[in-house]
Structure formats: structure tokens, C-alpha cells
mmCIF file of C-alpha atoms and ligand atoms in Angstrom:
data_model
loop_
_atom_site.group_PDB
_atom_site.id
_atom_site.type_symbol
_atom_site.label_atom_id
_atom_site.label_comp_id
_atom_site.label_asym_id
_atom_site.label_seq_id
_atom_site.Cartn_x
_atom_site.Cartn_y
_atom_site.Cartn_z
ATOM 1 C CA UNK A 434 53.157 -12.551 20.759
ATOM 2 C CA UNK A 435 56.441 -10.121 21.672
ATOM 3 C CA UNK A 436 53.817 -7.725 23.675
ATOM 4 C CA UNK A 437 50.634 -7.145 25.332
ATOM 5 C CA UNK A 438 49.467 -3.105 23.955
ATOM 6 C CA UNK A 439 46.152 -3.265 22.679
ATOM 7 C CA UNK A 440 43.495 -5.652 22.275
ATOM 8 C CA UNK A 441 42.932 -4.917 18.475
ATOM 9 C CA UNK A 442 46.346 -6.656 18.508
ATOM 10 C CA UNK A 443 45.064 -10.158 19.074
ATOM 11 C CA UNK A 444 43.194 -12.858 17.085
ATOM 12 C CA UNK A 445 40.205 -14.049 18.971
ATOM 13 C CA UNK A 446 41.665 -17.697 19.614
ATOM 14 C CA UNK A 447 44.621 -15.634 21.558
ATOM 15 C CA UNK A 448 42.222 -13.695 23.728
ATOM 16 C CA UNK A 449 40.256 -17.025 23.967
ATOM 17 C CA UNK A 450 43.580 -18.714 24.759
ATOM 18 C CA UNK A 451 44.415 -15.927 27.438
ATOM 19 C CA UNK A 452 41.345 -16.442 29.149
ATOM 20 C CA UNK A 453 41.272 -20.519 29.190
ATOM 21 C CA UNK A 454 45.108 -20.081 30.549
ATOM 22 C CA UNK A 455 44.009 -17.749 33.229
ATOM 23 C CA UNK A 456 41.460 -20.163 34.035
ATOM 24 C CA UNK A 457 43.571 -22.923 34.638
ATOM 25 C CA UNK A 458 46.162 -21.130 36.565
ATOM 26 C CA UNK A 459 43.752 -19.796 38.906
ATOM 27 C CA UNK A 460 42.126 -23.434 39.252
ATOM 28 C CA UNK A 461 45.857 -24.689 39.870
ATOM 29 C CA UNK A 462 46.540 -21.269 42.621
ATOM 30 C CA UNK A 463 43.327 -21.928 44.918
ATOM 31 C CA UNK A 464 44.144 -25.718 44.768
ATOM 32 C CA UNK A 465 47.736 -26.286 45.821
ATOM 33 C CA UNK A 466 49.187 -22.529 44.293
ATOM 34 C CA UNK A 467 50.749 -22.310 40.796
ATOM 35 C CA UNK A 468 54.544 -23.792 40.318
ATOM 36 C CA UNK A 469 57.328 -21.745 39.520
ATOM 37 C CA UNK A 470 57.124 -21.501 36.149
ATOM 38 C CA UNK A 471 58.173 -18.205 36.063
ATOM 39 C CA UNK A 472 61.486 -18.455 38.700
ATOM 40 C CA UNK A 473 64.027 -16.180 38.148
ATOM 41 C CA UNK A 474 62.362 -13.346 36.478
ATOM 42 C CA UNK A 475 61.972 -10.191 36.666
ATOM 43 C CA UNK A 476 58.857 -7.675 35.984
ATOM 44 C CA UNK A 477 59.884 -3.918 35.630
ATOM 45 C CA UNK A 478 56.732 -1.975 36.491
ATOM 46 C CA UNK A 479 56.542 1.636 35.351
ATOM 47 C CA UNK A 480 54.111 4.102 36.356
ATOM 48 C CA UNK A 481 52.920 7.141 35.287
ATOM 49 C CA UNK A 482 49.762 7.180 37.199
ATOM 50 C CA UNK A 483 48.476 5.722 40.359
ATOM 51 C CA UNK A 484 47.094 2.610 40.620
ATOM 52 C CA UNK A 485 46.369 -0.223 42.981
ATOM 53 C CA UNK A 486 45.171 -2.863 40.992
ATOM 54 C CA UNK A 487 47.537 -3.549 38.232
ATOM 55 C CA UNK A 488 50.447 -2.555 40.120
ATOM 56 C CA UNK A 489 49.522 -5.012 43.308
ATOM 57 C CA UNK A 490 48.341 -7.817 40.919
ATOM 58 C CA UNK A 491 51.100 -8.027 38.730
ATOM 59 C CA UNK A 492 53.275 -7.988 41.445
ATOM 60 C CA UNK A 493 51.057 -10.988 42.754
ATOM 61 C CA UNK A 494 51.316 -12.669 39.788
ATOM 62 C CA UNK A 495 55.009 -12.804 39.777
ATOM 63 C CA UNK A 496 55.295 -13.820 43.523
ATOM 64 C CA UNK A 497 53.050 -16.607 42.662
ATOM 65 C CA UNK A 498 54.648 -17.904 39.673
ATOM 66 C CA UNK A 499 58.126 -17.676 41.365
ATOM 67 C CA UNK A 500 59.249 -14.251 39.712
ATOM 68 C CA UNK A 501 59.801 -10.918 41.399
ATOM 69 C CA UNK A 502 58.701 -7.399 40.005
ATOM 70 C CA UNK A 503 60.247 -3.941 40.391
ATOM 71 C CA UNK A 504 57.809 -1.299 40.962
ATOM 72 C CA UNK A 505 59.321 2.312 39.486
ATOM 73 C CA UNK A 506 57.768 5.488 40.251
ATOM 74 C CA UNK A 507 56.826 8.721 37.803
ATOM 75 C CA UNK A 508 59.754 10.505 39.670
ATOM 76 C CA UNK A 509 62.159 7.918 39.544
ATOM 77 C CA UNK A 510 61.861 7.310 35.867
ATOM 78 C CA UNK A 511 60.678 10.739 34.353
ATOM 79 C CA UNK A 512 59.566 8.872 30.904
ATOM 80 C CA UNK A 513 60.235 10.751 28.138
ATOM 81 C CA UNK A 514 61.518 13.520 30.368
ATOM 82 C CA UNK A 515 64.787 12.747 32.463
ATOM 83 C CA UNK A 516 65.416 10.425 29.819
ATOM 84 C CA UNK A 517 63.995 8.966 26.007
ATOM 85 C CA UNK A 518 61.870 6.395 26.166
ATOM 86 C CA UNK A 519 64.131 4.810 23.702
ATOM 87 C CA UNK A 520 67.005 4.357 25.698
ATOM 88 C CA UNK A 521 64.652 3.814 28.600
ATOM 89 C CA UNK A 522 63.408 0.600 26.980
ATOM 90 C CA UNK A 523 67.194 -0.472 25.720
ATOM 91 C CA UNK A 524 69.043 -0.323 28.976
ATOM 92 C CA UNK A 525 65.473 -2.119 30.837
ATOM 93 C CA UNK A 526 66.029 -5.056 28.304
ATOM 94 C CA UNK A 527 69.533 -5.713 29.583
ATOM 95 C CA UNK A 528 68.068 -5.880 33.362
ATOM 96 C CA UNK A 529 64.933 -7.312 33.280
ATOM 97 C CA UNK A 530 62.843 -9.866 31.527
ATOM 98 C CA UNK A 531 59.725 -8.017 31.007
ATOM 99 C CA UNK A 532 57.962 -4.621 31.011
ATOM 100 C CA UNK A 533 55.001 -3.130 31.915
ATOM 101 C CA UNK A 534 53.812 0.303 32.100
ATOM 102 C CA UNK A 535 50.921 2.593 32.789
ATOM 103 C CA UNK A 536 51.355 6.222 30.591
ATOM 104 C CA UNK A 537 48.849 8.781 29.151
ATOM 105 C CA UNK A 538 49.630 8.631 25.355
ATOM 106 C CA UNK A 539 49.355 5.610 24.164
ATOM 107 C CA UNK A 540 52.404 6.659 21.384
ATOM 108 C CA UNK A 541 54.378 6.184 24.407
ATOM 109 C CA UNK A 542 53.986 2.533 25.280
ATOM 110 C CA UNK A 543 54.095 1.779 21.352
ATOM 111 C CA UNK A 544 57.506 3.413 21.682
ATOM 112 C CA UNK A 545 58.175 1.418 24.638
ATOM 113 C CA UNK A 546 57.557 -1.347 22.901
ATOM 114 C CA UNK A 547 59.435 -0.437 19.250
ATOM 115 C CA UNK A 548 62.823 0.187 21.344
ATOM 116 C CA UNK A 549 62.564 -3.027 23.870
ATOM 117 C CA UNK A 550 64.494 -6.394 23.171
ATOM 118 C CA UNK A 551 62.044 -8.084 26.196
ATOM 119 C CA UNK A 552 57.733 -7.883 26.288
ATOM 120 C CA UNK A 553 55.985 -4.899 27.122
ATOM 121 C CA UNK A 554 52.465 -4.879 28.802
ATOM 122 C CA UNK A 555 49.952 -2.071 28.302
ATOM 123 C CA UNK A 556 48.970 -1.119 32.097
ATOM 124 C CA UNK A 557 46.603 1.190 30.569
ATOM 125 C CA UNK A 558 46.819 4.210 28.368
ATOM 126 C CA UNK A 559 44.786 6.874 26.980
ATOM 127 C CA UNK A 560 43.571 4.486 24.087
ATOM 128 C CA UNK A 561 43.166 1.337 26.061
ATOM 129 C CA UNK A 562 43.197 -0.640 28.673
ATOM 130 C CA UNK A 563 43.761 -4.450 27.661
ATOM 131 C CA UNK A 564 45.058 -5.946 30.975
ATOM 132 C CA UNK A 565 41.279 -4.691 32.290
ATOM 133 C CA UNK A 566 39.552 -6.173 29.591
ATOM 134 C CA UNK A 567 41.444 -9.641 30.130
ATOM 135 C CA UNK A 568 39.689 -9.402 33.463
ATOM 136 C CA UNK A 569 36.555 -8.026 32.510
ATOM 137 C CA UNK A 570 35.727 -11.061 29.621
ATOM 138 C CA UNK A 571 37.210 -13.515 32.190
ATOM 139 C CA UNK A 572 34.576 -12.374 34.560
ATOM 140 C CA UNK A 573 32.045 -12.614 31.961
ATOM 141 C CA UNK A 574 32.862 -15.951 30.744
ATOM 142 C CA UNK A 575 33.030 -17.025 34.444
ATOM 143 C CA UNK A 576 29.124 -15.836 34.742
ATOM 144 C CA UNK A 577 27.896 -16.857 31.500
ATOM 145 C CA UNK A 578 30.258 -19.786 30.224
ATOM 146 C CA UNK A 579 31.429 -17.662 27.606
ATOM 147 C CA UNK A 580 30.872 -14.290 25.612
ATOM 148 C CA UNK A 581 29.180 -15.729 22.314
ATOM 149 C CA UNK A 582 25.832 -13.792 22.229
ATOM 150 C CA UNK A 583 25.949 -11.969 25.544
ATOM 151 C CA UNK A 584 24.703 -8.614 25.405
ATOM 152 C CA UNK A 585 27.275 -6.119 27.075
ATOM 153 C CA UNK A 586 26.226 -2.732 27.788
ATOM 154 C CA UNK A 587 28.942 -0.077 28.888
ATOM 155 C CA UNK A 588 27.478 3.311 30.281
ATOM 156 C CA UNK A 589 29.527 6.574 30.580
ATOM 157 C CA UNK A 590 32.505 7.638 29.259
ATOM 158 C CA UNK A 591 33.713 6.321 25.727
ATOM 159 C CA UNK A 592 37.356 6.244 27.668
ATOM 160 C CA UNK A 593 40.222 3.574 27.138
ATOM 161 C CA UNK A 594 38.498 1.336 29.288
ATOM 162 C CA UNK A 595 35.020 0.981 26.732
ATOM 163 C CA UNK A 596 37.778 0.904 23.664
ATOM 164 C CA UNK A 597 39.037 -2.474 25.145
ATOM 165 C CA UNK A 598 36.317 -4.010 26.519
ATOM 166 C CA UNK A 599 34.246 -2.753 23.037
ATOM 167 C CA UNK A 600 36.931 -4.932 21.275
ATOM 168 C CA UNK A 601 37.151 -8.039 23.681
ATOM 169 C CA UNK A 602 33.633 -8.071 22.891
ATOM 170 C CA UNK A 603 33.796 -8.265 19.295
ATOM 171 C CA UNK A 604 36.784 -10.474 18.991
ATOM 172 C CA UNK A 605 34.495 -12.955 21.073
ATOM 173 C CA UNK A 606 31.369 -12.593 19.605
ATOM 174 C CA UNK A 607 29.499 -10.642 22.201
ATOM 175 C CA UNK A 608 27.105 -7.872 21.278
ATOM 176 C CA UNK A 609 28.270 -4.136 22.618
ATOM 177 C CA UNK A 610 26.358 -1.265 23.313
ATOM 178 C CA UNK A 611 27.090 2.176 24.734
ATOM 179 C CA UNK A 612 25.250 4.409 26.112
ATOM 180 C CA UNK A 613 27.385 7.371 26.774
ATOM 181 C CA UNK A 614 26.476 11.405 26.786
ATOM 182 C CA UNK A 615 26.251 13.421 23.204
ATOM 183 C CA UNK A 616 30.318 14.816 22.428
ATOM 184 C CA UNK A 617 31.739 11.377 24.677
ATOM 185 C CA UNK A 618 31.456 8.922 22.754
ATOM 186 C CA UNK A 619 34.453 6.110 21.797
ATOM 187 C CA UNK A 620 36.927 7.628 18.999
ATOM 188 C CA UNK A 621 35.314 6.845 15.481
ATOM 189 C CA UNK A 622 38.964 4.694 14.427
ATOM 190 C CA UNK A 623 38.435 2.646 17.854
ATOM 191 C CA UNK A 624 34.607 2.033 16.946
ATOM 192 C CA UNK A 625 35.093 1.138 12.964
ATOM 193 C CA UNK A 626 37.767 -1.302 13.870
ATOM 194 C CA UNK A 627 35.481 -2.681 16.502
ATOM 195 C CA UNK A 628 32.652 -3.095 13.633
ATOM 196 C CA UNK A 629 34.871 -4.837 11.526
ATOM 197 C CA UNK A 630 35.663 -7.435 14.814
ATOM 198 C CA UNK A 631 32.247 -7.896 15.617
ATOM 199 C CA UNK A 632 31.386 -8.196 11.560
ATOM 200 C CA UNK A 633 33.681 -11.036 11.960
ATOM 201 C CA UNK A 634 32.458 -12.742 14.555
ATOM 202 C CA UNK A 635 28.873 -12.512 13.919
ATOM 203 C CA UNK A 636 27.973 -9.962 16.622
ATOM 204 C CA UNK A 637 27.223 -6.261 16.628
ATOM 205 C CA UNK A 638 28.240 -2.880 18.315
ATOM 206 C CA UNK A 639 25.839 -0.048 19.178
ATOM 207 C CA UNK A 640 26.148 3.631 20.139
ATOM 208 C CA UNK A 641 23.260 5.144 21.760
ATOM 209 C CA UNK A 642 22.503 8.545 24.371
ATOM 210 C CA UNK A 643 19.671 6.736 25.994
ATOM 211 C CA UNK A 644 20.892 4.646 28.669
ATOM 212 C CA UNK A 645 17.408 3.113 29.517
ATOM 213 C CA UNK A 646 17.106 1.969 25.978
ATOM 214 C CA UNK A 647 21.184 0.944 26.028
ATOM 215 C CA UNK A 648 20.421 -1.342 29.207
ATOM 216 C CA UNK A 649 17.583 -3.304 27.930
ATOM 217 C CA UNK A 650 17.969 -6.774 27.302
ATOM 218 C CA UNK A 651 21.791 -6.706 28.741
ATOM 219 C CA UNK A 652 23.284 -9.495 30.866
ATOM 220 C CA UNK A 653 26.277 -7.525 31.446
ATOM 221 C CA UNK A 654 26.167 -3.818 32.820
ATOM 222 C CA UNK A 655 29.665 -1.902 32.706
ATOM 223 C CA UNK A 656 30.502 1.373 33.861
ATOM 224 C CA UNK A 657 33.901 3.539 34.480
ATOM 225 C CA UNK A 658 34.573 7.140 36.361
ATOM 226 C CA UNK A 659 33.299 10.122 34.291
ATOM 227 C CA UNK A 660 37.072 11.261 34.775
ATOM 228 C CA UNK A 661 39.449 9.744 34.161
ATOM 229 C CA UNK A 662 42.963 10.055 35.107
ATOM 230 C CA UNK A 663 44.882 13.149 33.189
ATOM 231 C CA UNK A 664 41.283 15.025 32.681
ATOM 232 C CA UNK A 665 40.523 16.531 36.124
ATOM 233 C CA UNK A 666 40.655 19.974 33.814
ATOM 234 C CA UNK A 667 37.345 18.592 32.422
ATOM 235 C CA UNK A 668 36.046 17.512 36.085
ATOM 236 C CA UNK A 669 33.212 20.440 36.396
ATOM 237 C CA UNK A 670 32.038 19.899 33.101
ATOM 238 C CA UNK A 671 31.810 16.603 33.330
ATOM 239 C CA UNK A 672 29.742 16.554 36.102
ATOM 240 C CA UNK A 673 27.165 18.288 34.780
ATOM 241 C CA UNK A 674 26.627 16.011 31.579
ATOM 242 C CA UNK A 675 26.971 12.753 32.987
ATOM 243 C CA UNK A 676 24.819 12.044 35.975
ATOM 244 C CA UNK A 677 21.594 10.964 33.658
ATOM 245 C CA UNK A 678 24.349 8.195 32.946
ATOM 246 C CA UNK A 679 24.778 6.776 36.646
ATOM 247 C CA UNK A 680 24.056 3.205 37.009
ATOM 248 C CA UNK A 681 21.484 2.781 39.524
ATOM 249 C CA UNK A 682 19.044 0.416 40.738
ATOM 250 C CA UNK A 683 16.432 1.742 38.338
ATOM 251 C CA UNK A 684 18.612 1.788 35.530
ATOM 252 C CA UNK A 685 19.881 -1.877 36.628
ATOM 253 C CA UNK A 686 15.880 -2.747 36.432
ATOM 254 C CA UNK A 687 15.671 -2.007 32.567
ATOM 255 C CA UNK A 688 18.486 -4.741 32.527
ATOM 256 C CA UNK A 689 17.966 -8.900 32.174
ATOM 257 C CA UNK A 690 16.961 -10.294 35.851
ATOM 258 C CA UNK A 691 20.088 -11.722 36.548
ATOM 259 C CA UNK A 692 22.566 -9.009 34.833
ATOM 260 C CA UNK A 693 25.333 -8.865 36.457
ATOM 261 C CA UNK A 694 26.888 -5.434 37.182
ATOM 262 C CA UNK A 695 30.727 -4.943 36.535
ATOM 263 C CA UNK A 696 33.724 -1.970 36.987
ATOM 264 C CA UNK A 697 36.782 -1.676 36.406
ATOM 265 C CA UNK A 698 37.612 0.477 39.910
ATOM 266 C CA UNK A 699 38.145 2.708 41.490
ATOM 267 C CA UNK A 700 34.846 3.386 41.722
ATOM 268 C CA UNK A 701 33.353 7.403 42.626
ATOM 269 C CA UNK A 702 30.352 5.914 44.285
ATOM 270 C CA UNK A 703 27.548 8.758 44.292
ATOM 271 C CA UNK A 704 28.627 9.673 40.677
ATOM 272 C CA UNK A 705 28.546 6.549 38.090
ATOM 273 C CA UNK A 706 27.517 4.049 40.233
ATOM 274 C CA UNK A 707 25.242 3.991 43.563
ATOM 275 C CA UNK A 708 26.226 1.788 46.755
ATOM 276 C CA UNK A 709 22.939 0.175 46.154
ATOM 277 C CA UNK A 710 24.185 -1.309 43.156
ATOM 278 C CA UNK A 711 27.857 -1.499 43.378
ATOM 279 C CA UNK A 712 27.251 -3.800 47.086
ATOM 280 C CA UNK A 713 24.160 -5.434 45.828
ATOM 281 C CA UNK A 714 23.235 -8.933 44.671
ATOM 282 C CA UNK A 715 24.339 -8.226 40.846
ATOM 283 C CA UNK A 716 27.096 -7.003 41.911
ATOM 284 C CA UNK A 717 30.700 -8.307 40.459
ATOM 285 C CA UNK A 718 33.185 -5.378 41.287
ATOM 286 C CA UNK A 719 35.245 -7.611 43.869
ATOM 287 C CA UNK A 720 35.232 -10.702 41.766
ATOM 288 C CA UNK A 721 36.451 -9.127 38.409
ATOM 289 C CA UNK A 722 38.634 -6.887 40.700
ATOM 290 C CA UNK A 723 40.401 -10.184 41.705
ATOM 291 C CA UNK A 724 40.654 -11.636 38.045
ATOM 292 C CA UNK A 725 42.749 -9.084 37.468
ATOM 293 C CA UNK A 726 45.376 -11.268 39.555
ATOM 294 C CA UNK A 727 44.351 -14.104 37.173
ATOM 295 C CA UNK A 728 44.167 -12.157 33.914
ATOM 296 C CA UNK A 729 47.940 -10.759 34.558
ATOM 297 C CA UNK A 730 49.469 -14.158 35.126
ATOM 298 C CA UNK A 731 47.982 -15.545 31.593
ATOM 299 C CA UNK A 732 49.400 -12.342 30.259
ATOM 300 C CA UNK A 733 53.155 -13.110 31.932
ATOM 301 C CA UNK A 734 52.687 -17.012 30.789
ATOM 302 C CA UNK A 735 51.899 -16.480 26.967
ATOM 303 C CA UNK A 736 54.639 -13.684 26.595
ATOM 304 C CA UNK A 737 57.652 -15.081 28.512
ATOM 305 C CA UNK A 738 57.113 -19.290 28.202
HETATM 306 N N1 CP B 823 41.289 -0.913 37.295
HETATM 307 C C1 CP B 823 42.540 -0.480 37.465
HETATM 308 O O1 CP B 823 43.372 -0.487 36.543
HETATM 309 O O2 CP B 823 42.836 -0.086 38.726
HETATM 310 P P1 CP B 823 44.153 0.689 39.172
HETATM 311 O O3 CP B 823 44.116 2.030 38.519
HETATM 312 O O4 CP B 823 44.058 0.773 40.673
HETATM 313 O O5 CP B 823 45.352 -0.110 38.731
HETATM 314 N N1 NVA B 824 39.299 5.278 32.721
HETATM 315 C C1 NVA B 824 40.052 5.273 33.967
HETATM 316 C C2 NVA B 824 40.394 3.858 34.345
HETATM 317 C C3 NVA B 824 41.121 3.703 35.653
HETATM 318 C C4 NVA B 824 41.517 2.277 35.924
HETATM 319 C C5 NVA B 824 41.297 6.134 33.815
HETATM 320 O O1 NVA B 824 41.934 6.096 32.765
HETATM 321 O O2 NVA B 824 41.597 6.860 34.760
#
């Protein structure tokens, strides 16, 4: 395992072995804190976007484990523009001991991670976001003991979020279904490979436009922004199509009884989800918000020990 770029990437024992790992370590953190397995080095944390949670919990992650992290900017670095992302990633490799990054095209982070000597981590691109999903199944396996035959229903957009957790899914054997708008749907290559996952592991995926009939039966209720970062072009639009697809309390009520409701942040509350729902009793934002602390130090541990 040289790096962390898509989920597809990954047998289901290593995403199995990710989650048990960030188990433990969070087990070990609230306890006495983790040791410093990771002293003396160094995360290199590029950014093309915003963000708050994977920059802030990778940076966590490192303090805790007895590394440090480098946070660089889109102006400081100009990927691909003040510089290739070739040499970026060679001279990086002769500073630091591991890379992560958050870019629109996901070419770019494979590039990133063709030209790099040390690991590079996907901090979410247009096709994916697996550091998310690490958090998202560890959530779910935290709720439900694990993600064999849980029904997970994603509503929305068929973004880079829904390609990762559709996979996670697969590669562990729970059921997917999305309900998303006609013309947003997940990319047809992202959904066949995700078929041939969940053909493997005995489960199923399913792409519907009714999100009443997606929800029913589901334990697990996932939703994302209508717009995602790099589309507000398609903002207007957007709004118009997707509002039948907010997750509210009535659509929570064609759900299982105790489904628990899950996102990946930040959320437009009013738009995909209400604060009925998102502050209610099914409620999980916080708690899968915080796994992404635990997710991101598994990550670190299986690429650099
Ligand atoms: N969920 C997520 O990746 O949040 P940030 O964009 O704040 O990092
Ligand atoms: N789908 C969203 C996720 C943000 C964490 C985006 O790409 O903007």
C-alpha cells in the first residue's frame, strides 16, 4: 500500500483492516492518547480547495501520533500552474515523509502520486473522496457492528463523495442505493466497478429517482451538498432539480426506526438536509465528523509503519 487515492484501490480485508486499526487507535487516544509511533514525521498538506475537516484532522492525527504536518495553500503551491506537478511531487519526497492533497481532477493526484518517492493521500477529488468514506463505514460499523447486510441509502448528488462511499459499501458487503435527480446520477465506470464489488461480496447496488422508495428499509441515510466545490456555475440549476431530494423528517420516516442519518459536512442546512434532522435523535453528523480524526490516523499508520 504506497498510497491512499481511491477506494476501488483496496481489497476489502484492507478497508476492513483500516477500519479495525482506526478502531484501536481511537480506543488507545481516549484512554491514555496514542504513542508516538509516528515521531519525526512529516505530513505535507496541499490544498486546492477549502476545507476544515481533513485539513484540521490530519493535522490532529499527526500531533497525536508524534508527527507534525505542513499545511500549503492554493497560492503558495499553484499545482500544475507555478510549477508541474511532477517536479512538485519529486522535490516534496526529498522534504517530507508523506503527502496529501485535496485537487479537482482526480488525473492530478494520480500524477501526484506517479511522480512521488513518499505516500500520497487522496483529500478528495472530483472522482472520490476515500479519506470520507474511511469515516463514513467506521461510523457505520460503530452503529451496526459492521457493514455486512446494512442497507445504505445516499440521496442527492451522484458526486465523489457517493462514488466512495458506493464502493466502501460494496467492498464490505453492504447494500447501496441512490436516489439522486434524472441527468445526476454516479458516472456509469464508477457504478459498473461498484457492481462488480458488491457481485463479489454478495451485496447489491441500486439507482433510483424516487427517494421515498430509495429510503425504505435503510438503516443508514447519507446525503452531500447539491454543489459541490468547483460547480457553483451549476448553483441555479441545481437548485431547482434537487429540493424533492432533501432529507427531511418525512423522508427520514420512510426509513428503518432507528436509521441513523449521516454527512459528510459542510452541511447547507435548508437545502439537502433540515435542522430537524441534521440535530435530531438519528442524527450522526458530529460523530462521523470526528472519525474523520480516527479514519486519517489508520490511513498515516498502514502507509508509513
Ligand atoms: N467532509 C470534508 O471533507 O470536509 P472539509 O471539506 O471541511 O475538509
Ligand atoms: N461533494 C463535496 C464534498 C465536500 C467535503 C465537494 O466536493 O465539494
Amino acid at each position: 500500500m504506497k498510497d491512499y487515492l481511491a477506494v476501488a484501490d483496496f481489497s476489502a480485508e484492507e478497508l476492513q483492516s483500516i477500519l479495525d486499526t482506526a478502531i484501536e487507535l481511537k480506543t488507545e487516544w481516549k484512554k491514555n492518547g496514542n504513542p508516538p509511533i509516528l515521531k519525526d514525521k512529516v505530513l505535507a498538506m496541499i490544498f486546492q480547495k477549502p476545507s476544515l475537516r481533513t485539513r484540521v484532522s490530519f493535522d490532529m492525527a499527526m500531533r497525536h501520533l508524534g508527527g507534525d504536518a505542513l499545511y500549503l495553500s492554493p497560492a503558495e503551491i499553484g499545482l500544475g500552474k507555478r510549477e508541474s506537478i511532477a517536479d512538485i511531487a519529486r522535490v516534496l519526497s526529498g522534504y517530507v515523509d508523506v503527502l496529501m492533497a485535496r485537487v479537482f481532477d482526480h488525473q492530478h493526484i494520480l500524477e501526484l502520486g506517479k511522480w512521488s518517492e513518499i505516500p500520497v493521500i487522496n483529500g478528495l477529488s472530483d472522482y472520490n473522496h476515500p479519506c470520507q468514506a474511511a469515516a463514513d463505514a467506521l461510523t457505520i460499523q460503530e452503529n451496526f457492528g459492521s457493514l455486512k447486510g446494512i442497507k445504505v441509502t445516499y440521496i442527492g448528488d451522484g458526486n465523489n463523495v457517493a462514488v466512495s462511499l458506493m464502493h466502501f459499501c460494496a467492498k464490505l458487503g453492504a447494500d447501496f442505493t441512490i436516489g439522486h435527480p434524472e441527468g445526476y446520477g454516479i458516472n456509469p465506470e464508477a457504478v459498473a466497478l461498484g457492481e462488480k464489488f458488491a457481485a463479489e461480496s454478495g451485496s447489491s447496488i441500486s439507482q433510483l429517482n424516487d427517494p421515498r422508495e430509495a429510503v425504505s428499509g435503510s438503516q443508514v441515510i447519507y446525503t452531500d451538498t447539491w454543489v459541490s466545490m468547483g460547480q457553483d456555475e451549476e448553483a441555479a440549476g441545481r437548485k431547482e432539480v434537487f429540493p424533492p431530494f432533501q432529507v427531511n423528517q418525512s423522508l427520514l420516516e420512510g426509513a428503518e426506526k432507528d436509521a441513523i442519518v449521516l454527512h459528510c459536512l459542510p452541511a447547507h442546512r435548508g437545502e439537502e438536509i433540515t435542522d430537524e434532522v441534521a440535530d435530531g435523535p438519528n442524527s450522526r453528523l458530529f460523530p462521523q465528523a470526528h472519525n474523520r480524526l480516527h479514519a486519517q490516523k489508520a490511513i498515516l499508520v498502514k502507509l508509513l509503519t
